[in-house]
Short mmCIF file of C-alpha atoms in Angstrom, two decimals:
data_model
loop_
_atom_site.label_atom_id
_atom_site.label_comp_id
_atom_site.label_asym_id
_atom_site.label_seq_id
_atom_site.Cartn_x
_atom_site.Cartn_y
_atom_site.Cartn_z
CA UNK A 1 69.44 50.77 33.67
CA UNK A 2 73.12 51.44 33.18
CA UNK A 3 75.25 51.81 30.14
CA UNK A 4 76.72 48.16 30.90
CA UNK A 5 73.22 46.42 31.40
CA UNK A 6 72.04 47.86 27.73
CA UNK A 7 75.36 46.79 25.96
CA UNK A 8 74.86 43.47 27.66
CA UNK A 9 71.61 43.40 26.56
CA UNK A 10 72.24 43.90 23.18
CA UNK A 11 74.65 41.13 22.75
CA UNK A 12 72.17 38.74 23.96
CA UNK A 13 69.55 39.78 21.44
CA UNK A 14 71.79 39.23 19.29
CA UNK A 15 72.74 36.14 20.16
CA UNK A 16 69.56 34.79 20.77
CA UNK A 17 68.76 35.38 17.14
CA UNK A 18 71.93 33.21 15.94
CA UNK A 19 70.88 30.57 18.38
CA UNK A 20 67.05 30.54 16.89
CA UNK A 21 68.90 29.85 13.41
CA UNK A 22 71.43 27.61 14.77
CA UNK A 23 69.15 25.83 17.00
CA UNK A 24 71.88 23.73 18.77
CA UNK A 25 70.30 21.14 21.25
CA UNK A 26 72.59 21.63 24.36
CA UNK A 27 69.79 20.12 27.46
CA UNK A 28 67.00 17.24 27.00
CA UNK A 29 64.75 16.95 29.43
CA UNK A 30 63.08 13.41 29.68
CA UNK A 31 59.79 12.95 31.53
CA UNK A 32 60.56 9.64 32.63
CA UNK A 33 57.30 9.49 35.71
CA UNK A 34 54.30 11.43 36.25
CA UNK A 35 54.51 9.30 39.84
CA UNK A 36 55.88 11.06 42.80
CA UNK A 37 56.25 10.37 46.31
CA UNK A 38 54.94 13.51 47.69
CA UNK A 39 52.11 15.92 46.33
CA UNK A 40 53.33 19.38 46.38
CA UNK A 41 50.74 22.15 46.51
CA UNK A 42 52.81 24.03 43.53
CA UNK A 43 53.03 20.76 40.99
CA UNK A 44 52.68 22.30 37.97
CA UNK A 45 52.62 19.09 36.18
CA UNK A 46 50.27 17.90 39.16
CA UNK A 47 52.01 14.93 39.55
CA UNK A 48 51.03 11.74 42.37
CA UNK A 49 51.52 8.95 43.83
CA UNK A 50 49.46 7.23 41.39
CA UNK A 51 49.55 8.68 37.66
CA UNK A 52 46.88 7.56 35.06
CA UNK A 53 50.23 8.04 32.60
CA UNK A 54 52.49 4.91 33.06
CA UNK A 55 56.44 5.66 33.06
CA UNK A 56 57.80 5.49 29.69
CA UNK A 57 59.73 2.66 29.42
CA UNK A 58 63.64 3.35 28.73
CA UNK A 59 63.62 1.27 25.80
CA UNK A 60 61.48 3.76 24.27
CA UNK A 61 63.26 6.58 25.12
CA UNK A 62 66.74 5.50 24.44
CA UNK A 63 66.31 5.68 20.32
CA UNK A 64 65.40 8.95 20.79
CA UNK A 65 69.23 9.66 21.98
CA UNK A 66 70.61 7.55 19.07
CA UNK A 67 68.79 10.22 17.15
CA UNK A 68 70.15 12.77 18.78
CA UNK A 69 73.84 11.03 18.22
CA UNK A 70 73.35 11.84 14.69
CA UNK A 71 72.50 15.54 14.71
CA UNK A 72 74.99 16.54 17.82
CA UNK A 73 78.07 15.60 19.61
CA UNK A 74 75.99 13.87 22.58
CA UNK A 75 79.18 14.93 24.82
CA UNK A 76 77.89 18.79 24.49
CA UNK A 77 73.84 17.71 25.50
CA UNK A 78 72.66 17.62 29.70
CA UNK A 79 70.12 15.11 29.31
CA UNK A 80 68.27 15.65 32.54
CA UNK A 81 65.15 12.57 33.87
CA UNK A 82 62.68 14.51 36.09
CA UNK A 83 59.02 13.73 36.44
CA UNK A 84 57.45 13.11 38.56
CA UNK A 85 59.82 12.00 41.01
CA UNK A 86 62.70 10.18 38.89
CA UNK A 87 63.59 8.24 41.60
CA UNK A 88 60.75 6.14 42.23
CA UNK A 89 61.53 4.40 39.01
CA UNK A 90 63.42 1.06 40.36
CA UNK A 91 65.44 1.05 36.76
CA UNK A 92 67.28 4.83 37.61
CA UNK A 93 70.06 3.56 37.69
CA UNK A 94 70.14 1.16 34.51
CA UNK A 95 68.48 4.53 33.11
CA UNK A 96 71.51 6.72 34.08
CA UNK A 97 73.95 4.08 32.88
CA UNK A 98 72.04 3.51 29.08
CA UNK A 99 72.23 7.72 29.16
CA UNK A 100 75.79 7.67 30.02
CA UNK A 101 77.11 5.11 27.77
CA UNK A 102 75.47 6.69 25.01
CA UNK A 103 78.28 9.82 25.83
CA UNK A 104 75.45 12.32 26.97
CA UNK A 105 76.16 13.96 30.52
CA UNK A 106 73.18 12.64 33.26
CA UNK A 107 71.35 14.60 35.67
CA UNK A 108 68.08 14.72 37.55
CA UNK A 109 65.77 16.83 39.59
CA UNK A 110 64.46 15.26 42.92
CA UNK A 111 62.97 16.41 45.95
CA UNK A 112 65.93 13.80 48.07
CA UNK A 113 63.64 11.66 50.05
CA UNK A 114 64.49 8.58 48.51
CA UNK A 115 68.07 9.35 48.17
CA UNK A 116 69.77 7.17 50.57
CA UNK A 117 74.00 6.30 50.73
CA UNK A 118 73.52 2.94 48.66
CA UNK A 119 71.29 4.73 45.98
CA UNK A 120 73.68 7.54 45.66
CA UNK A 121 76.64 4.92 45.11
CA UNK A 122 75.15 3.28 42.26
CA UNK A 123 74.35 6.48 40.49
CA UNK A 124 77.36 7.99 40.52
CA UNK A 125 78.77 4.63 39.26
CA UNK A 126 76.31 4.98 36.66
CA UNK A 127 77.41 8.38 35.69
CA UNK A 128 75.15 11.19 36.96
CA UNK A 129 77.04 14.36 36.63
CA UNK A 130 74.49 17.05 38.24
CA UNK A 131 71.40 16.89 40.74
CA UNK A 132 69.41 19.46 41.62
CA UNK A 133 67.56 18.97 44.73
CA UNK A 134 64.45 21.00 46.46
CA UNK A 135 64.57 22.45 49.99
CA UNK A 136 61.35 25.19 50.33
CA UNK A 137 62.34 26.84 53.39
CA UNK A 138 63.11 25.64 56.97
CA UNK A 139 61.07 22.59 58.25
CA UNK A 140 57.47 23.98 59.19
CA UNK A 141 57.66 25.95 55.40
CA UNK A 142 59.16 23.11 53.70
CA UNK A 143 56.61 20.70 55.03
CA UNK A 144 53.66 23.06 54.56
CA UNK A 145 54.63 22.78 50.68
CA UNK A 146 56.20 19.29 50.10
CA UNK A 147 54.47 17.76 53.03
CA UNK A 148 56.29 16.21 55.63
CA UNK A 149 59.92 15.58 53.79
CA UNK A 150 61.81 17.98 55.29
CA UNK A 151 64.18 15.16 57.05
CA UNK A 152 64.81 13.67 54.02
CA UNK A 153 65.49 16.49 52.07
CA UNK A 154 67.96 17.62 54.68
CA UNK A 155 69.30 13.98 54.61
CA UNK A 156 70.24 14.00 50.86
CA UNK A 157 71.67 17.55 51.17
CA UNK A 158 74.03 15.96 53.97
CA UNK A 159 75.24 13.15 51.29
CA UNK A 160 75.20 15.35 48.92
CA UNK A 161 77.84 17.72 50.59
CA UNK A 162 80.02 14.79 50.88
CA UNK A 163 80.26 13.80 47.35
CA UNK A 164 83.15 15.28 45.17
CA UNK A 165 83.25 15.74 41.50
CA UNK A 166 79.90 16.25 40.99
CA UNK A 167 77.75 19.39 39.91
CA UNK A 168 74.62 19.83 42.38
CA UNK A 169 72.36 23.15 43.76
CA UNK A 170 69.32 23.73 45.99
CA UNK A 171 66.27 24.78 44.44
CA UNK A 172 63.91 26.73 46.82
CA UNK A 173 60.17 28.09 45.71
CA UNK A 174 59.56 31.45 47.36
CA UNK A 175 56.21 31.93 48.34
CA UNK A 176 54.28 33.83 50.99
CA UNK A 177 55.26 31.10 54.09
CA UNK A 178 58.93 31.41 53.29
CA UNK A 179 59.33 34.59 51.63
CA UNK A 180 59.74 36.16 55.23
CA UNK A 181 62.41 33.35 56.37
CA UNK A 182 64.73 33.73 53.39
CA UNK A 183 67.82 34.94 55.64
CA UNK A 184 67.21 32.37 57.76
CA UNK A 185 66.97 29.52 55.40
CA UNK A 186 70.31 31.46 53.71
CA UNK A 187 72.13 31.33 56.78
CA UNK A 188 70.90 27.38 56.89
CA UNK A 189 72.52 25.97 53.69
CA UNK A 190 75.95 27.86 54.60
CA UNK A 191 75.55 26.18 57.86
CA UNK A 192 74.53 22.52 56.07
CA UNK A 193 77.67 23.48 53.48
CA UNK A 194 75.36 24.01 50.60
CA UNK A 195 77.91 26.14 48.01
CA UNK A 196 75.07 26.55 45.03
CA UNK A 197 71.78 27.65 45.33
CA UNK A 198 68.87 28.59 42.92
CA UNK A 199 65.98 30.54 43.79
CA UNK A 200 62.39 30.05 41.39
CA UNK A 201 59.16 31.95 42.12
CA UNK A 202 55.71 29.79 41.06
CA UNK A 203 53.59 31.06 38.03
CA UNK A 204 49.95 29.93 37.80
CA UNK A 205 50.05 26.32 36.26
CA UNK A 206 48.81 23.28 37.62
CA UNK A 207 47.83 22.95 41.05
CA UNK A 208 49.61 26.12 41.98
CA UNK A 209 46.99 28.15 40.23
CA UNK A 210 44.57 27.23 42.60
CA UNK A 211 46.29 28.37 45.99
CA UNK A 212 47.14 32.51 46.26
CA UNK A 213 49.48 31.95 49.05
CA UNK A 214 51.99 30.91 46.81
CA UNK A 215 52.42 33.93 45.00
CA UNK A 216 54.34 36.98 46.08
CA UNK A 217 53.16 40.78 45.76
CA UNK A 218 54.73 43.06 43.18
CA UNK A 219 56.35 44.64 46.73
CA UNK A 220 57.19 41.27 47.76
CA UNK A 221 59.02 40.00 44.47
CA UNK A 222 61.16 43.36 44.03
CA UNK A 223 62.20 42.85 47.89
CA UNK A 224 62.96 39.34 46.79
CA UNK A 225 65.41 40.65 44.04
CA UNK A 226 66.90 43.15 46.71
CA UNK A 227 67.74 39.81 48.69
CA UNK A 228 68.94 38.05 46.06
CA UNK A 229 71.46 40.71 44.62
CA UNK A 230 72.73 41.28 48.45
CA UNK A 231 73.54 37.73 48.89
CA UNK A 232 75.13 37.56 45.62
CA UNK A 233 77.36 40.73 46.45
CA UNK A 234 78.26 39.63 49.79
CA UNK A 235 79.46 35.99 48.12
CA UNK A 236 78.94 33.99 51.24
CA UNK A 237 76.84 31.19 48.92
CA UNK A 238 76.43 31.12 44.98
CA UNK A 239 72.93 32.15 44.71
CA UNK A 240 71.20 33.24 41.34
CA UNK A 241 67.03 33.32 40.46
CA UNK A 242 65.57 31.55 37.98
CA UNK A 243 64.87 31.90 34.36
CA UNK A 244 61.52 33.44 35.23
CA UNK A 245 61.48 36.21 32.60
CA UNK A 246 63.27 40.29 31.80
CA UNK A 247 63.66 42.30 34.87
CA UNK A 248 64.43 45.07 33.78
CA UNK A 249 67.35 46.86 36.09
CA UNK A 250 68.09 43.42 37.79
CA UNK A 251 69.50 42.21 34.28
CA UNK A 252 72.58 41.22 35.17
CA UNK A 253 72.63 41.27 39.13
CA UNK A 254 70.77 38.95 39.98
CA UNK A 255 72.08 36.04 38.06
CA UNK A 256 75.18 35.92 35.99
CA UNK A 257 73.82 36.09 32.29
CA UNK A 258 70.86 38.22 31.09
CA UNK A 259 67.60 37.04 30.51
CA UNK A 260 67.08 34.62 27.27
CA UNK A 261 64.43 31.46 27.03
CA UNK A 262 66.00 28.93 25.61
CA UNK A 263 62.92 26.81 25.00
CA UNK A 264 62.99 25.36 21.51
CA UNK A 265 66.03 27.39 21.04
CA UNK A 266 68.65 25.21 22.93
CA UNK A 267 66.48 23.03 24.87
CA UNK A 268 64.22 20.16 24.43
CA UNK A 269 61.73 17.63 26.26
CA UNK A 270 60.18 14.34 25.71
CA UNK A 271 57.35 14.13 28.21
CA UNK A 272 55.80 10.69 29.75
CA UNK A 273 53.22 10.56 26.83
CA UNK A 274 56.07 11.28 23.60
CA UNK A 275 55.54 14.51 23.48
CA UNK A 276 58.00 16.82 22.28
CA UNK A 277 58.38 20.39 23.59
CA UNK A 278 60.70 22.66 25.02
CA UNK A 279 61.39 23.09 28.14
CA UNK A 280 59.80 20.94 31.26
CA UNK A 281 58.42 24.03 32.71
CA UNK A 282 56.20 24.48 29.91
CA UNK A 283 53.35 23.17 31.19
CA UNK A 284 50.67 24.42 28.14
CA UNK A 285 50.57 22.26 24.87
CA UNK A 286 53.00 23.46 22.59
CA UNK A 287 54.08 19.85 21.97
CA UNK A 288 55.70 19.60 18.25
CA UNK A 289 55.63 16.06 17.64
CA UNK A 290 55.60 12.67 19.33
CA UNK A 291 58.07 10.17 19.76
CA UNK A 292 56.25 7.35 18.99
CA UNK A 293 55.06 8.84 15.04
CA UNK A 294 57.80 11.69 14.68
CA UNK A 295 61.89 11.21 14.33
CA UNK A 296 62.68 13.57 17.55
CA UNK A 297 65.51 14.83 15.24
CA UNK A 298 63.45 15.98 12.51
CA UNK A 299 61.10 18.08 14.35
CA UNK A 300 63.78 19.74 16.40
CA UNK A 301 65.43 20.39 13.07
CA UNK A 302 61.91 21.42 10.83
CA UNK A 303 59.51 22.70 13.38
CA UNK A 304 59.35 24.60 17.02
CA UNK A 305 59.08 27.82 14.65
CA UNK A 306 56.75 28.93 17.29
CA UNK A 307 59.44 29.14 19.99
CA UNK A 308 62.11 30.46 17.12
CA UNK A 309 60.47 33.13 15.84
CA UNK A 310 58.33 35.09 18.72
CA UNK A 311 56.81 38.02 17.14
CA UNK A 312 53.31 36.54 17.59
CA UNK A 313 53.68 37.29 21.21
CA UNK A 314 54.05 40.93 20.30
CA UNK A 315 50.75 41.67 21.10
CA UNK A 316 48.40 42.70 24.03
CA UNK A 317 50.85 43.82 26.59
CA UNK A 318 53.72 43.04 25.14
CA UNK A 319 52.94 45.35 21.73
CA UNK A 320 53.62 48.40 24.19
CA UNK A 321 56.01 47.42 25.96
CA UNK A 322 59.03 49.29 25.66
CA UNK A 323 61.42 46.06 26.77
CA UNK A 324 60.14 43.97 24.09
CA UNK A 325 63.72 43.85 22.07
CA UNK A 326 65.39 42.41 25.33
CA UNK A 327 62.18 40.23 26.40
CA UNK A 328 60.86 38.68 23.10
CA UNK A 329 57.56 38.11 24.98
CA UNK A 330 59.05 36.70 27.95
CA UNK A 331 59.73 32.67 29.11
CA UNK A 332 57.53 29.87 27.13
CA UNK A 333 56.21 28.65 30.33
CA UNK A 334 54.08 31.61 31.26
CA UNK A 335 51.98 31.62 28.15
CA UNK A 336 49.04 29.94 28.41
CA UNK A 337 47.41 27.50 25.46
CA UNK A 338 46.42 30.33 23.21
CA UNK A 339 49.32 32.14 23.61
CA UNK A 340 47.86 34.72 26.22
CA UNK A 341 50.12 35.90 28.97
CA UNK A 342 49.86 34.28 32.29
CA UNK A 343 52.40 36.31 33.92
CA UNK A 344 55.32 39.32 33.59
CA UNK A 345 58.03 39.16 35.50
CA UNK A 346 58.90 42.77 34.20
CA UNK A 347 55.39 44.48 34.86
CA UNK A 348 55.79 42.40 38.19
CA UNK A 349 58.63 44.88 38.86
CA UNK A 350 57.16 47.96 37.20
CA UNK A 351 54.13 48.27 39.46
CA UNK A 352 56.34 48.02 42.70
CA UNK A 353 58.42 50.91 41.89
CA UNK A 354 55.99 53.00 40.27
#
């Protein structure tokens, strides 16, 4: 690790230890469907077409964000619906609008089948500010994942590249199918005039924990992170990986900002149920409260001390680990219900090379 990476390092450590004081809500994720139009084989929330939760009605939701009014200028908090599938709720756009006149920014995650030219229209109109939107390889990958939605991925991508003024990426999920058609799928989205793009690997949660083809070898995932900081040094499409834990000598090249989980820290979720947590990719219960008996504002202001202060992960593993300063016992979302350690990123890397 160079002299750079370790000063760079430092500063985020101690950043991250203002920001667990400071605890400034800056992205609110709202579960607003467990339903979803396809059933992906990596659904970590293992969402379908027909959820035993019913959608949370926005009614409920919104006095959560008159909450938040009162704690935080609600012009400096991404409040971002995902599910689910957030666009199988026929009220989207009445939810975007309620979001957006409140002064938050709107976004959502979708997988772009039902995104057609009217839809997108009355979204914007309503105020969405960023999408993200998935596209798991070229068609035969894609459709091995996400079923067959390829086309209308491919489809929304196509309106998407049309739109100005707003902020939008393509997710991909590398797993063994795609992993070997990465430069392909690269050379795709230049092609389709995709300009941001976000690479995640899959951790064991969910349905994904049952399939081993969707997890990459130690040899795999450091060849990943080769292809990743190539593509970012060439500059031919803004791509950066995930915030799937330390990496050790890839701090810094393979995305812009070293490694910090902001879970708890700077970011929040409802979930369908009421639940509040952090982040939506925490998929274990580390819920602090529930809307519907708790002010959201007071337990993001009196509790998540188990995100804020992380030296109960120091153990196992992570008690001899010599990257624990920089790591803090790595992302929320790979710990599992009592706190043991689903997955590191960093050993990930450390048995490749050895």
């Amino acid at each position: 690790m160079t002299t750079r990476q370790l000063i760079a390092l430092e500063k985020t450590r101690r950043e991250r230890r203002e920001l667990e004081k400071k605890h400034p809500l800056r992205q609110l994720f709202w579960e607003c469907t467990l339903r979803c139009n396809l059933s992906c084989r990596h659904c970590g929330s293992d969402c379908r077409k027909i959820a035993t939760q019913p959608d949370m009605p926005l009614d409920d939701f919104l006095p959560v964000l008159d909450d938040v009014a009162t704690m935080t200028d609600p012009r400096r908090v991404l409040v971002n619906t995902v599910g689910g599938e957030p666009l199988v709720r026929p009220d989207i756009v009445d939810c975007g609008k309620a979001i957006t006149e409140r002064g938050f920014m709107w976004g959502f995650v979708t997988n772009g089948v039902l995104l057609t030219e009217s839809l997108l229209h009355d979204i914007l109109e309503a105020g969405l500010r960023t999408v993200a939107i998935s596209l798991d390889g070229l068609e035969t990958e894609h459709n091995w994942l996400r079923g067959n939605s390829f086309d209308g991925a491919i489809n929304a991508i196509g309106l998407l590249t049309r739109t100005r003024n707003l902020l939008w990426d393509v997710i991909t999920c590398v797993n063994q199918r795609n992993f070997s058609t990465l430069p392909q799928l690269k050379q795709f989205l230049i092609d389709s005039g995709v300009k941001k793009w976000r690479i995640f690997t899959i951790f064991p949660q969910g349905r994904a924990k049952l399939n081993p083809e969707l997890f990459l070898s130690p040899e795999q995932y450091v060849a990943l992170m080769e292809f990743i900081a190539d593509t970012r040094n060439k500059g031919d499409i803004n791509l950066s990986y995930s915030c799937e834990g330390f990496l050790g000598d890839y701090e810094g090249i393979v995305r812009k900002h070293m490694y910090r989980c902001d879970a708890g820290i700077m970011t929040a979720s409802v979930l369908a149920n009421g639940d509040i947590s952090g982040c939506m990719s925490i998929r274990a219960h580390y819920a602090q409260g529930n809307i519907y008996h708790d002010r959201f504002s007071d337990v993001w202001q009196n509790r998540f001390e188990v995100m804020r202060n992380r030296r109960w992960m120091k153990r196992d593993e992570c008690a001899r680990c010599k990257a624990w300063d920089w790591c803090a016992g790595g992302p929320f979302h790979l710990r599992g219900d009592d706190g043991e350690m689903l997955h590191c990123n960093y050993l990930t890397i450390c048995a490749a090379q050895k």
